[in-house]
Coordinates of C-alpha atoms in Angstrom, one line a residue:
X9 CA 84.9 115.2 91.1
X10 CA 82.3 113.3 93.2
X11 CA 80.5 110.3 91.8
X12 CA 77.4 108.7 93.5
X13 CA 76.9 105.0 93.3
X14 CA 73.2 103.5 94.0
X15 CA 73.5 100.2 95.9
X16 CA 69.6 99.8 96.0
X17 CA 68.5 96.5 94.4
X18 CA 71.7 94.7 94.8
X19 CA 70.4 92.5 97.6
X20 CA 73.3 93.1 100.0
X21 CA 75.8 91.7 97.3
X22 CA 74.1 88.2 97.3
X23 CA 72.5 88.5 93.8
X24 CA 74.2 88.5 90.5
X25 CA 73.7 92.3 90.4
X26 CA 75.2 92.6 93.9
X27 CA 78.2 90.4 92.9
X28 CA 78.6 92.7 89.8
X29 CA 78.9 95.8 91.9
X30 CA 81.2 94.3 94.5
X31 CA 83.5 93.0 91.8
X32 CA 83.5 96.5 90.3
X33 CA 84.0 98.3 93.7
X34 CA 87.1 96.4 94.8
X35 CA 88.7 97.0 91.3
X36 CA 88.2 100.9 91.1
X37 CA 91.8 102.3 91.6
X38 CA 93.0 105.2 93.5
X39 CA 92.0 108.5 91.6
X40 CA 91.1 112.1 91.4
X41 CA 87.3 111.1 91.7
X42 CA 85.7 110.4 95.1
X43 CA 83.1 107.8 94.9
X44 CA 80.0 107.8 97.5
X45 CA 77.6 104.7 98.0
X46 CA 74.0 105.2 99.0
X47 CA 71.2 102.5 99.9
X48 CA 69.7 100.9 102.7
X49 CA 71.0 101.3 106.4
X50 CA 71.4 97.6 106.7
X51 CA 73.9 97.5 103.9
X52 CA 76.2 100.1 105.6
X53 CA 78.8 97.3 105.9
X54 CA 78.2 95.2 103.0
X55 CA 80.8 97.0 100.8
X56 CA 83.1 97.9 103.5
X57 CA 85.7 95.3 102.5
X58 CA 85.2 96.0 98.7
X59 CA 85.3 99.9 99.0
X60 CA 86.7 100.6 102.5
X61 CA 87.6 104.2 101.5
X62 CA 84.1 105.1 100.2
X63 CA 81.6 106.8 102.4
X64 CA 78.2 105.0 102.7
X65 CA 75.1 107.1 102.9
X66 CA 71.9 105.4 104.1
X67 CA 68.6 106.4 103.0
X68 CA 64.9 105.3 102.4
X69 CA 63.8 103.9 105.8
X70 CA 60.6 102.5 104.4
X71 CA 61.4 99.0 102.9
X72 CA 60.0 97.4 99.9
X73 CA 60.7 97.7 96.2
X74 CA 57.7 99.8 95.3
X75 CA 58.4 102.4 98.3
X76 CA 62.1 102.4 97.2
X77 CA 61.0 103.1 93.6
X78 CA 59.0 106.2 94.9
X79 CA 62.2 107.4 96.9
X80 CA 64.2 107.4 93.7
X81 CA 61.4 109.4 92.0
X82 CA 61.0 112.2 94.5
X83 CA 64.0 111.9 97.2
X84 CA 67.1 111.0 94.9
X85 CA 67.5 114.3 93.1
X86 CA 67.7 116.2 96.5
X87 CA 70.2 113.7 97.7
X88 CA 72.4 114.0 94.4
X89 CA 72.0 118.0 94.7
X90 CA 73.0 118.1 98.3
X91 CA 76.1 115.9 97.8
X92 CA 77.3 118.0 94.6
X93 CA 77.7 114.7 92.6
X94 CA 79.2 115.2 89.2
X95 CA 77.6 112.1 87.9
X96 CA 75.6 109.2 89.4
X97 CA 76.0 105.3 88.5
X98 CA 73.1 103.0 88.8
X99 CA 74.2 99.4 88.8
X100 CA 70.7 98.1 88.5
X101 CA 69.1 100.5 86.5
X102 CA 66.5 98.1 85.2
X103 CA 65.0 98.0 88.6
X104 CA 65.8 101.6 90.4
X105 CA 65.8 104.9 88.6
X106 CA 64.8 108.4 89.0
X107 CA 63.2 110.7 86.2
X108 CA 65.2 113.5 87.2
X109 CA 68.8 114.1 88.2
X110 CA 70.7 117.2 88.6
X111 CA 73.9 115.4 87.6
X112 CA 74.7 113.1 84.5
X113 CA 73.3 109.6 85.0
X114 CA 74.8 106.2 83.8
X115 CA 73.0 103.0 84.3
X116 CA 73.7 99.3 83.8
X117 CA 70.9 97.0 82.5
X118 CA 71.1 93.4 83.2
X119 CA 67.7 92.2 82.1
X120 CA 64.2 93.2 81.1
X121 CA 62.0 90.4 82.8
X122 CA 58.8 92.7 82.9
X123 CA 59.1 92.4 78.9
X124 CA 59.5 88.7 79.0
X125 CA 57.0 86.8 77.0
X126 CA 55.8 84.7 80.0
X127 CA 52.5 86.6 80.7
X128 CA 52.0 84.9 84.1
X129 CA 55.3 86.5 85.3
X130 CA 53.9 90.1 85.5
X131 CA 53.6 90.8 89.3
X132 CA 52.2 94.2 90.3
X133 CA 55.7 95.4 91.0
X134 CA 56.7 94.3 87.6
X135 CA 53.7 96.1 86.0
X136 CA 54.9 99.3 87.6
X137 CA 58.3 98.9 86.2
X138 CA 56.8 98.3 82.8
X139 CA 54.9 101.4 82.8
X140 CA 57.7 103.6 84.4
X141 CA 61.1 102.2 83.4
X142 CA 61.2 102.9 79.6
X143 CA 60.7 106.9 80.6
X144 CA 63.3 106.7 83.0
X145 CA 65.9 104.7 81.0
X146 CA 65.4 107.2 78.1
X147 CA 66.6 109.9 80.5
X148 CA 70.1 108.1 81.3
X149 CA 72.9 110.0 79.8
X150 CA 74.6 106.7 79.1
X151 CA 73.5 103.0 79.1
X152 CA 75.8 100.0 79.7
X153 CA 74.1 96.7 78.5
X154 CA 75.7 93.7 79.8
X155 CA 75.3 91.8 76.5
X156 CA 74.5 92.4 73.0
X157 CA 71.1 90.6 73.6
X158 CA 70.3 93.2 76.2
X159 CA 71.3 95.9 73.8
X160 CA 69.0 94.8 71.2
X161 CA 66.2 94.5 73.6
X162 CA 66.6 98.2 74.8
X163 CA 66.4 99.2 71.1
X164 CA 63.5 97.0 70.2
X165 CA 61.3 97.2 73.3
X166 CA 62.3 100.5 74.7
X167 CA 63.3 102.5 71.3
X168 CA 66.6 103.5 73.0
X169 CA 68.7 105.1 70.4
X170 CA 71.7 102.8 69.8
X171 CA 74.3 105.4 70.3
X172 CA 73.5 105.7 73.9
X173 CA 74.3 102.1 74.7
X174 CA 77.6 100.4 75.3
X175 CA 78.0 96.7 75.8
X176 CA 80.1 95.9 78.7
X177 CA 80.2 92.0 79.6
X178 CA 80.4 90.9 83.3
X179 CA 83.6 89.2 84.3
X180 CA 84.7 86.3 86.5
X181 CA 86.7 86.0 89.3
X182 CA 89.6 83.5 88.4
X183 CA 91.0 83.4 91.8
X184 CA 87.8 81.8 92.9
X185 CA 86.3 79.8 90.0
X186 CA 88.9 77.6 88.4
X187 CA 89.4 73.7 87.8
X188 CA 90.1 71.8 91.1
X189 CA 91.8 68.5 91.3
X190 CA 89.2 65.5 91.3
X191 CA 89.8 62.7 94.1
X192 CA 88.0 59.5 94.2
X193 CA 85.9 60.4 97.3
X194 CA 82.3 59.7 96.7
X195 CA 81.1 62.3 99.1
X196 CA 82.1 66.0 98.9
X197 CA 82.1 68.0 101.9
X198 CA 81.4 71.6 101.3
X199 CA 80.4 73.5 104.5
X200 CA 77.5 73.3 105.7
X201 CA 76.5 70.4 103.4
X202 CA 77.8 67.0 102.1
X203 CA 77.3 66.2 98.4
X204 CA 77.1 62.5 97.1
X205 CA 79.0 62.4 93.7
X206 CA 78.5 62.3 90.9
X207 CA 75.9 65.2 90.8
X208 CA 74.4 67.7 88.1
X209 CA 74.2 71.2 89.2
X210 CA 71.9 74.2 88.6
X211 CA 72.7 77.3 90.7
X212 CA 69.9 79.8 90.4
X213 CA 67.1 81.4 92.4
X214 CA 64.1 79.0 92.7
X215 CA 61.8 81.1 90.3
X216 CA 59.1 79.6 88.4
X217 CA 58.7 79.8 85.3
X218 CA 61.5 82.1 84.3
X219 CA 64.3 79.6 85.6
X220 CA 62.8 76.6 84.1
X221 CA 63.4 74.3 87.3
X222 CA 60.4 72.3 86.6
X223 CA 61.4 71.2 83.1
X224 CA 64.8 70.4 84.5
X225 CA 63.3 68.0 87.0
X226 CA 61.2 66.3 84.3
X227 CA 64.4 66.1 82.0
X228 CA 66.4 64.5 84.9
X229 CA 63.8 61.9 85.4
X230 CA 64.2 61.1 81.6
X231 CA 68.1 61.0 81.9
X232 CA 67.8 58.8 85.0
X233 CA 65.5 56.4 83.2
X234 CA 67.6 56.2 80.1
X235 CA 71.0 55.8 81.9
X236 CA 70.4 54.2 85.2
X237 CA 73.3 56.4 86.4
X238 CA 73.7 57.3 90.2
X239 CA 73.7 61.0 89.4
X240 CA 72.0 63.4 91.9
X241 CA 70.4 66.8 90.8
X242 CA 71.6 69.6 93.1
X243 CA 69.4 72.8 92.9
X244 CA 71.5 75.6 94.7
X245 CA 69.4 78.8 95.2
X246 CA 67.2 80.7 97.6
X247 CA 63.3 80.5 97.4
X248 CA 61.9 83.0 94.8
X249 CA 58.5 83.4 93.0
X250 CA 56.4 80.3 92.8
X251 CA 59.3 78.2 94.5
X252 CA 56.5 76.0 95.8
X253 CA 55.8 74.7 92.2
X254 CA 59.2 73.8 91.8
X255 CA 59.3 71.8 95.2
X256 CA 56.1 70.1 94.3
X257 CA 57.5 68.9 91.1
X258 CA 60.5 67.4 92.9
X259 CA 58.4 65.6 95.3
X260 CA 56.1 64.3 92.5
X261 CA 59.3 62.9 90.6
X262 CA 59.8 59.2 90.8
X263 CA 63.5 60.1 91.4
X264 CA 62.8 62.6 94.3
X265 CA 65.4 61.1 96.6
X266 CA 68.1 62.0 94.1
X267 CA 67.1 65.8 94.0
X268 CA 68.7 68.1 96.7
X269 CA 67.6 71.7 97.5
X270 CA 70.5 73.4 99.3
X271 CA 68.4 77.0 99.9
X272 CA 70.6 79.9 99.6
X273 CA 74.1 78.7 99.1
X274 CA 77.1 80.7 100.6
X275 CA 78.9 82.5 97.8
X276 CA 82.5 81.7 99.1
X277 CA 81.6 78.1 99.0
X278 CA 79.9 78.4 95.3
X279 CA 83.2 77.7 93.3
X280 CA 83.9 74.6 95.1
X281 CA 80.2 73.2 94.5
X282 CA 80.7 74.1 90.7
X283 CA 84.2 72.3 90.5
X284 CA 82.8 69.2 92.2
X285 CA 79.9 68.8 89.5
X286 CA 80.1 66.2 86.7
X287 CA 78.4 68.8 84.5
X288 CA 76.2 71.9 84.9
X289 CA 72.8 72.4 83.4
X290 CA 71.4 76.0 82.6
X291 CA 67.9 75.7 81.5
X292 CA 66.6 79.3 82.0
X293 CA 64.1 80.8 79.7
X294 CA 65.5 84.2 79.9
X295 CA 68.9 85.6 81.0
X296 CA 70.3 88.9 80.3
X297 CA 73.9 87.6 80.6
X298 CA 73.9 84.2 82.0
X299 CA 76.6 84.3 85.1
X300 CA 76.0 80.7 85.8
X301 CA 77.4 79.7 82.4
X302 CA 80.4 81.6 83.0
X303 CA 80.9 80.3 86.4
X304 CA 80.9 76.7 85.1
X305 CA 83.3 77.3 82.2
X306 CA 85.7 78.9 84.3
X307 CA 85.4 76.0 86.9
X308 CA 86.4 73.6 84.1
X309 CA 82.8 71.9 84.1
X310 CA 81.0 70.8 80.9
X311 CA 77.9 72.7 80.0
X312 CA 74.4 72.2 78.8
X313 CA 72.3 75.2 78.4
X314 CA 69.3 76.5 76.9
X315 CA 69.2 78.2 73.5
X316 CA 67.4 81.3 75.2
X317 CA 68.1 84.8 75.9
X318 CA 71.9 85.8 76.1
X319 CA 73.0 82.3 77.0
X320 CA 74.3 81.4 73.5
X321 CA 76.2 84.8 73.5
X322 CA 77.9 84.2 76.6
X323 CA 78.9 80.4 76.0
X324 CA 79.6 80.6 72.5
X325 CA 80.7 77.2 71.1
X326 CA 81.6 75.7 74.5
X327 CA 78.0 74.4 75.4
X328 CA 75.7 71.8 74.2
X329 CA 72.6 73.5 73.5
X330 CA 68.7 72.4 73.9
X331 CA 65.2 73.7 73.5
X332 CA 64.4 75.0 76.8
X333 CA 60.8 74.0 76.1
X334 CA 61.5 70.6 75.1
X335 CA 62.4 68.2 78.1
X336 CA 63.4 65.4 75.8
X337 CA 65.8 67.5 74.2
X338 CA 67.2 68.6 77.5
X339 CA 67.6 65.1 78.6
X340 CA 69.4 64.3 75.3
X341 CA 72.2 66.5 76.2
X342 CA 72.5 65.3 79.7
X343 CA 72.9 61.7 78.4
X344 CA 75.3 62.8 75.9
X345 CA 77.6 64.4 78.6
X346 CA 77.7 61.3 80.6
X347 CA 77.9 58.6 77.9
X348 CA 80.4 60.3 75.6
X349 CA 83.3 61.3 77.5
X350 CA 85.1 62.5 74.5
X351 CA 82.5 65.3 74.2
X352 CA 82.5 65.7 78.1
X353 CA 86.3 66.5 77.8
X354 CA 85.9 68.8 74.8
X355 CA 83.2 70.8 76.4
X356 CA 85.4 71.2 79.3
X357 CA 88.4 72.4 77.4
X358 CA 86.4 74.7 75.1
X359 CA 84.7 76.4 78.3
X360 CA 88.0 77.3 79.9
X361 CA 89.0 78.8 76.7
X362 CA 85.9 80.7 76.4
X363 CA 85.9 82.0 80.0
X364 CA 89.1 83.8 79.4
X365 CA 87.4 86.3 77.3
X366 CA 85.5 87.7 80.4
X367 CA 87.4 89.9 82.8
X368 CA 86.3 92.0 85.9
X369 CA 89.5 94.3 85.2
X370 CA 88.1 94.9 81.6
X371 CA 84.6 95.4 82.7
X372 CA 85.7 97.8 85.5
X373 CA 88.0 99.7 83.3
X374 CA 85.4 100.2 80.6
X375 CA 82.9 101.2 83.1
X376 CA 84.9 103.8 84.6
X377 CA 85.7 105.2 81.1
X378 CA 82.1 105.6 80.3
X379 CA 81.3 107.4 83.7
X380 CA 84.3 109.6 83.1
X381 CA 83.4 110.4 79.4
X382 CA 79.6 111.2 80.5
X383 CA 80.7 113.3 83.5
X384 CA 82.9 115.6 81.2

């Protein structure tokens, strides 16, 4: 039995979807099936550590998401037939799919951003996906939704039959994300940066308006005004759509000297950055799963997050919630976590307990089970 795995749209393992694929690959046990990866030529060695025994097949020489979508439409079927795959797994089915396949197909859906209510968010690429994707997703043999929230969106917005959809949550790597001893040092050295403590953390791509950085910057200003505390705001993430608007908001803040942009943050150092934070804020207007929530909880760091998308489903009772459109409400939760240390400790404890419900081993096992059922 041979199974193809699409690595396109996984951003060389650096995005949340890339981490999802890497974590699944390194947990696939030796079996009768042969797995083959296909994707960009420059990703040839991206997955070699996670999947040293899997062949990588480079395809699609023309760069860009639109060209790659066309490749999936017209060239993927030929590749699947040539390789004689018995099934193909698409880890980013919400971004890359084909309308035809000579073998059964299984796709993971992490988000449906083109259907998000923020009208200004529809780029030409998103408009294309919005028109094409529903038809392609309906042609999948099985769909994996990373949350119940995404499952309901697939049913409501795409008319997908509920029986086609399995909910398989993402996991967390507890060997990387765990509570670390806290020293008395005022400066935390995490290569290649140094961070003055205490700091508030939001780790997400700089993307406006989806990730809601601008309101967080405004809420941070309210928090500083009310408490006079020395906290800094650390925004860890690479530039994305409209990142200039976010940086302009930070420059205009009266507390601009306390706002620190790291740019793309090395994944291997991210757990240490989480563990050193006083607390984490996740203000996003839309999340299909909310991996930042899980990373904070597993690190033993209290969490304030938006009552939006799948975030409440992931965090459960372990977070303090706020209206993501209300900066005063957001600031209130930040003040609570700094001034009421009993609540700070309780959120930390509840978060650690909640994080234990999410396992990459369980995610991988369930995903393989779905692939095998579909293939047979």
